[in-house]
JSON list of C-alpha atoms in Angstrom, two decimals:
[
{"chain": "A", "resi": 1, "resn": "MET", "atom": "CA", "xyz": [-0.94, 40.33, 17.24]},
{"chain": "A", "resi": 2, "resn": "LYS", "atom": "CA", "xyz": [1.57, 40.03, 14.64]},
{"chain": "A", "resi": 3, "resn": "LYS", "atom": "CA", "xyz": [3.41, 37.30, 16.58]},
{"chain": "A", "resi": 4, "resn": "CYS", "atom": "CA", "xyz": [0.46, 35.58, 17.00]},
{"chain": "A", "resi": 5, "resn": "ILE", "atom": "CA", "xyz": [-0.54, 35.87, 12.79]},
{"chain": "A", "resi": 6, "resn": "LEU", "atom": "CA", "xyz": [2.93, 34.46, 11.89]},
{"chain": "A", "resi": 7, "resn": "PHE", "atom": "CA", "xyz": [2.80, 31.92, 14.11]},
{"chain": "A", "resi": 8, "resn": "ALA", "atom": "CA", "xyz": [-0.22, 30.45, 12.85]},
{"chain": "A", "resi": 9, "resn": "CYS", "atom": "CA", "xyz": [1.28, 31.10, 9.43]},
{"chain": "A", "resi": 10, "resn": "LEU", "atom": "CA", "xyz": [4.38, 29.23, 10.40]},
{"chain": "A", "resi": 11, "resn": "LEU", "atom": "CA", "xyz": [2.21, 26.12, 11.89]},
{"chain": "A", "resi": 12, "resn": "ALA", "atom": "CA", "xyz": [0.35, 25.92, 8.47]},
{"chain": "A", "resi": 13, "resn": "PHE", "atom": "CA", "xyz": [3.48, 25.83, 6.36]},
{"chain": "A", "resi": 14, "resn": "ILE", "atom": "CA", "xyz": [4.76, 23.03, 8.49]},
{"chain": "A", "resi": 15, "resn": "GLY", "atom": "CA", "xyz": [1.80, 20.68, 8.57]},
{"chain": "A", "resi": 16, "resn": "CYS", "atom": "CA", "xyz": [1.46, 21.21, 4.56]},
{"chain": "A", "resi": 17, "resn": "SER", "atom": "CA", "xyz": [5.06, 20.35, 4.21]},
{"chain": "A", "resi": 18, "resn": "THR", "atom": "CA", "xyz": [4.88, 16.96, 5.28]},
{"chain": "A", "resi": 19, "resn": "PRO", "atom": "CA", "xyz": [7.44, 15.11, 3.29]},
{"chain": "A", "resi": 20, "resn": "GLU", "atom": "CA", "xyz": [6.22, 12.20, 1.24]},
{"chain": "A", "resi": 21, "resn": "PRO", "atom": "CA", "xyz": [7.54, 8.80, 2.71]},
{"chain": "A", "resi": 22, "resn": "GLN", "atom": "CA", "xyz": [10.99, 7.37, 1.38]},
{"chain": "A", "resi": 23, "resn": "ARG", "atom": "CA", "xyz": [10.76, 5.31, -1.79]},
{"chain": "A", "resi": 24, "resn": "ALA", "atom": "CA", "xyz": [12.59, 2.25, -2.63]},
{"chain": "A", "resi": 25, "resn": "GLU", "atom": "CA", "xyz": [15.17, 3.19, -5.29]},
{"chain": "A", "resi": 26, "resn": "LYS", "atom": "CA", "xyz": [14.20, 0.39, -8.23]},
{"chain": "A", "resi": 27, "resn": "PRO", "atom": "CA", "xyz": [11.28, -2.08, -8.45]},
{"chain": "A", "resi": 28, "resn": "ALA", "atom": "CA", "xyz": [11.59, -5.54, -7.36]},
{"chain": "A", "resi": 29, "resn": "PHE", "atom": "CA", "xyz": [13.03, -7.86, -10.04]},
{"chain": "A", "resi": 30, "resn": "LYS", "atom": "CA", "xyz": [10.17, -9.57, -10.46]},
{"chain": "A", "resi": 31, "resn": "GLY", "atom": "CA", "xyz": [7.55, -7.23, -9.44]},
{"chain": "A", "resi": 32, "resn": "MET", "atom": "CA", "xyz": [5.54, -8.13, -5.68]},
{"chain": "A", "resi": 33, "resn": "GLU", "atom": "CA", "xyz": [2.65, -10.45, -4.86]},
{"chain": "A", "resi": 34, "resn": "LEU", "atom": "CA", "xyz": [-0.09, -8.92, -2.87]},
{"chain": "A", "resi": 35, "resn": "TYR", "atom": "CA", "xyz": [-2.21, -11.22, -1.04]},
{"chain": "A", "resi": 36, "resn": "SER", "atom": "CA", "xyz": [-5.66, -10.34, 0.94]},
{"chain": "A", "resi": 37, "resn": "TRP", "atom": "CA", "xyz": [-8.24, -12.02, 2.94]},
{"chain": "A", "resi": 38, "resn": "LYS", "atom": "CA", "xyz": [-10.70, -11.11, 5.49]},
{"chain": "A", "resi": 39, "resn": "PRO", "atom": "CA", "xyz": [-10.76, -12.64, 8.81]},
{"chain": "A", "resi": 40, "resn": "ALA", "atom": "CA", "xyz": [-14.79, -13.05, 9.83]},
{"chain": "A", "resi": 41, "resn": "GLY", "atom": "CA", "xyz": [-15.51, -10.03, 11.52]},
{"chain": "A", "resi": 42, "resn": "LYS", "atom": "CA", "xyz": [-12.43, -8.00, 10.98]},
{"chain": "A", "resi": 43, "resn": "ASP", "atom": "CA", "xyz": [-10.66, -5.89, 8.32]},
{"chain": "A", "resi": 44, "resn": "TRP", "atom": "CA", "xyz": [-9.11, -6.81, 5.37]},
{"chain": "A", "resi": 45, "resn": "HIS", "atom": "CA", "xyz": [-5.77, -8.24, 6.28]},
{"chain": "A", "resi": 46, "resn": "PHE", "atom": "CA", "xyz": [-2.98, -7.86, 3.09]},
{"chain": "A", "resi": 47, "resn": "SER", "atom": "CA", "xyz": [0.52, -9.19, 2.47]},
{"chain": "A", "resi": 48, "resn": "LEU", "atom": "CA", "xyz": [2.90, -7.48, 0.03]},
{"chain": "A", "resi": 49, "resn": "LEU", "atom": "CA", "xyz": [5.40, -10.63, -1.00]},
{"chain": "A", "resi": 50, "resn": "PRO", "atom": "CA", "xyz": [8.43, -10.03, -3.67]},
{"chain": "A", "resi": 51, "resn": "GLY", "atom": "CA", "xyz": [7.16, -12.34, -6.82]},
{"chain": "A", "resi": 52, "resn": "THR", "atom": "CA", "xyz": [9.08, -15.25, -7.62]},
{"chain": "A", "resi": 53, "resn": "ASN", "atom": "CA", "xyz": [8.67, -17.90, -9.97]},
{"chain": "A", "resi": 54, "resn": "ARG", "atom": "CA", "xyz": [7.31, -20.38, -7.40]},
{"chain": "A", "resi": 55, "resn": "ILE", "atom": "CA", "xyz": [3.83, -21.18, -5.74]},
{"chain": "A", "resi": 56, "resn": "LYS", "atom": "CA", "xyz": [4.28, -20.00, -1.81]},
{"chain": "A", "resi": 57, "resn": "SER", "atom": "CA", "xyz": [2.66, -22.00, 0.49]},
{"chain": "A", "resi": 58, "resn": "PRO", "atom": "CA", "xyz": [-0.49, -20.56, 2.82]},
{"chain": "A", "resi": 59, "resn": "MET", "atom": "CA", "xyz": [2.12, -19.73, 5.64]},
{"chain": "A", "resi": 60, "resn": "GLU", "atom": "CA", "xyz": [4.13, -17.44, 3.76]},
{"chain": "A", "resi": 61, "resn": "LYS", "atom": "CA", "xyz": [1.17, -15.57, 2.04]},
{"chain": "A", "resi": 62, "resn": "THR", "atom": "CA", "xyz": [-0.35, -14.85, 6.00]},
{"chain": "A", "resi": 63, "resn": "ASP", "atom": "CA", "xyz": [2.63, -14.78, 8.22]},
{"chain": "A", "resi": 64, "resn": "SER", "atom": "CA", "xyz": [2.25, -12.04, 10.37]},
{"chain": "A", "resi": 65, "resn": "LYS", "atom": "CA", "xyz": [5.58, -10.48, 9.87]},
{"chain": "A", "resi": 66, "resn": "ASP", "atom": "CA", "xyz": [4.66, -9.31, 6.39]},
{"chain": "A", "resi": 67, "resn": "THR", "atom": "CA", "xyz": [0.72, -8.63, 7.28]},
{"chain": "A", "resi": 68, "resn": "VAL", "atom": "CA", "xyz": [-1.00, -4.99, 7.46]},
{"chain": "A", "resi": 69, "resn": "VAL", "atom": "CA", "xyz": [-4.49, -4.77, 8.51]},
{"chain": "A", "resi": 70, "resn": "GLY", "atom": "CA", "xyz": [-6.46, -2.18, 6.62]},
{"chain": "A", "resi": 71, "resn": "ILE", "atom": "CA", "xyz": [-6.49, -0.15, 3.29]},
{"chain": "A", "resi": 72, "resn": "ALA", "atom": "CA", "xyz": [-4.99, 3.01, 5.12]},
{"chain": "A", "resi": 73, "resn": "ASN", "atom": "CA", "xyz": [-1.96, 0.26, 6.18]},
{"chain": "A", "resi": 74, "resn": "LEU", "atom": "CA", "xyz": [-1.37, -0.91, 2.92]},
{"chain": "A", "resi": 75, "resn": "LYS", "atom": "CA", "xyz": [-1.67, 2.73, 1.27]},
{"chain": "A", "resi": 76, "resn": "ALA", "atom": "CA", "xyz": [1.25, 3.18, 3.30]},
{"chain": "A", "resi": 77, "resn": "ARG", "atom": "CA", "xyz": [3.04, 0.32, 2.12]},
{"chain": "A", "resi": 78, "resn": "LEU", "atom": "CA", "xyz": [2.48, 1.14, -1.21]},
{"chain": "A", "resi": 79, "resn": "ALA", "atom": "CA", "xyz": [3.32, 4.21, -1.20]},
{"chain": "A", "resi": 80, "resn": "ARG", "atom": "CA", "xyz": [6.85, 3.42, -0.24]},
{"chain": "A", "resi": 81, "resn": "MET", "atom": "CA", "xyz": [7.52, 1.43, -3.38]},
{"chain": "A", "resi": 82, "resn": "ALA", "atom": "CA", "xyz": [9.75, 2.37, -6.02]},
{"chain": "A", "resi": 83, "resn": "LYS", "atom": "CA", "xyz": [8.12, 4.01, -8.94]},
{"chain": "A", "resi": 84, "resn": "GLY", "atom": "CA", "xyz": [7.59, 1.52, -11.42]},
{"chain": "A", "resi": 85, "resn": "GLU", "atom": "CA", "xyz": [6.84, -0.86, -9.28]},
{"chain": "A", "resi": 86, "resn": "GLN", "atom": "CA", "xyz": [4.52, -3.94, -10.41]},
{"chain": "A", "resi": 87, "resn": "VAL", "atom": "CA", "xyz": [2.25, -5.22, -7.86]},
{"chain": "A", "resi": 88, "resn": "PHE", "atom": "CA", "xyz": [0.01, -8.73, -9.23]},
{"chain": "A", "resi": 89, "resn": "TRP", "atom": "CA", "xyz": [-2.72, -8.73, -6.22]},
{"chain": "A", "resi": 90, "resn": "ARG", "atom": "CA", "xyz": [-4.36, -11.91, -5.63]},
{"chain": "A", "resi": 91, "resn": "SER", "atom": "CA", "xyz": [-7.15, -12.52, -2.97]},
{"chain": "A", "resi": 92, "resn": "LEU", "atom": "CA", "xyz": [-7.78, -15.49, -0.75]},
{"chain": "A", "resi": 93, "resn": "SER", "atom": "CA", "xyz": [-11.20, -14.78, 0.25]},
{"chain": "A", "resi": 94, "resn": "GLY", "atom": "CA", "xyz": [-13.04, -14.72, -2.81]},
{"chain": "A", "resi": 95, "resn": "GLU", "atom": "CA", "xyz": [-14.30, -11.85, -4.59]},
{"chain": "A", "resi": 96, "resn": "LEU", "atom": "CA", "xyz": [-12.89, -8.55, -4.10]},
{"chain": "A", "resi": 97, "resn": "PRO", "atom": "CA", "xyz": [-14.94, -5.51, -3.31]},
{"chain": "A", "resi": 98, "resn": "PRO", "atom": "CA", "xyz": [-15.48, -3.51, -6.78]},
{"chain": "A", "resi": 99, "resn": "GLU", "atom": "CA", "xyz": [-15.00, -0.16, -5.14]},
{"chain": "A", "resi": 100, "resn": "MET", "atom": "CA", "xyz": [-12.13, -1.12, -2.96]},
{"chain": "A", "resi": 101, "resn": "VAL", "atom": "CA", "xyz": [-10.26, -2.33, -6.15]},
{"chain": "A", "resi": 102, "resn": "GLU", "atom": "CA", "xyz": [-11.04, 0.82, -7.80]},
{"chain": "A", "resi": 103, "resn": "ASP", "atom": "CA", "xyz": [-9.88, 2.86, -4.66]},
{"chain": "A", "resi": 104, "resn": "LEU", "atom": "CA", "xyz": [-6.72, 1.22, -4.77]},
{"chain": "A", "resi": 105, "resn": "LYS", "atom": "CA", "xyz": [-6.15, 1.10, -8.53]},
{"chain": "A", "resi": 106, "resn": "ASP", "atom": "CA", "xyz": [-6.84, 4.91, -8.34]},
{"chain": "A", "resi": 107, "resn": "PHE", "atom": "CA", "xyz": [-4.09, 5.35, -5.72]},
{"chain": "A", "resi": 108, "resn": "CYS", "atom": "CA", "xyz": [-1.53, 2.88, -7.30]},
{"chain": "A", "resi": 109, "resn": "THR", "atom": "CA", "xyz": [-1.71, 5.23, -10.70]},
{"chain": "A", "resi": 110, "resn": "LYS", "atom": "CA", "xyz": [-1.16, 8.07, -8.73]},
{"chain": "A", "resi": 111, "resn": "HIS", "atom": "CA", "xyz": [2.13, 7.03, -6.87]},
{"chain": "A", "resi": 112, "resn": "ASP", "atom": "CA", "xyz": [2.97, 5.53, -10.55]},
{"chain": "A", "resi": 113, "resn": "ILE", "atom": "CA", "xyz": [2.53, 1.53, -9.32]},
{"chain": "A", "resi": 114, "resn": "THR", "atom": "CA", "xyz": [1.09, -1.12, -12.13]},
{"chain": "A", "resi": 115, "resn": "LEU", "atom": "CA", "xyz": [-1.55, -2.81, -9.90]},
{"chain": "A", "resi": 116, "resn": "THR", "atom": "CA", "xyz": [-3.09, -5.84, -11.85]},
{"chain": "A", "resi": 117, "resn": "THR", "atom": "CA", "xyz": [-5.88, -7.88, -10.29]},
{"chain": "A", "resi": 118, "resn": "ILE", "atom": "CA", "xyz": [-5.20, -12.05, -10.34]}
]
C-alpha cells in the first residue's frame, strides 16, 4: 500500500514539474510582426516574422513555413519568445474578434511580451 501511495505521489510530482519551453535569450532587434487571417471554414492562421523597415509581400506574410494554425499553437510560439519581446499584430482578414485579442494580450502580459494591435 505504501508503494502505491509513493508511486502516485511520484507521478503527480512529475506531471506538475513540466518545464517551461526554452525561451529566446534576447528580443528581436526590431520586434516581431504577427499576421493573422481566417480562411473560410477553417481555424485562424498566424505568421510570426522578424520586424523590418520594409513592407512584406502577401506571400511572405502567409508562407506555410512560418504559419501556425490555431490559438494554442500560436501561444506555444509566443511562449518561446524572449522576455521583453515586442509583437505588432495585424489582421489580414479584417477585424479581429475582441475575445481573441483580449485572450492573447493576457497571455502575452503573463509572459512579459508586449502585444500591440495595428
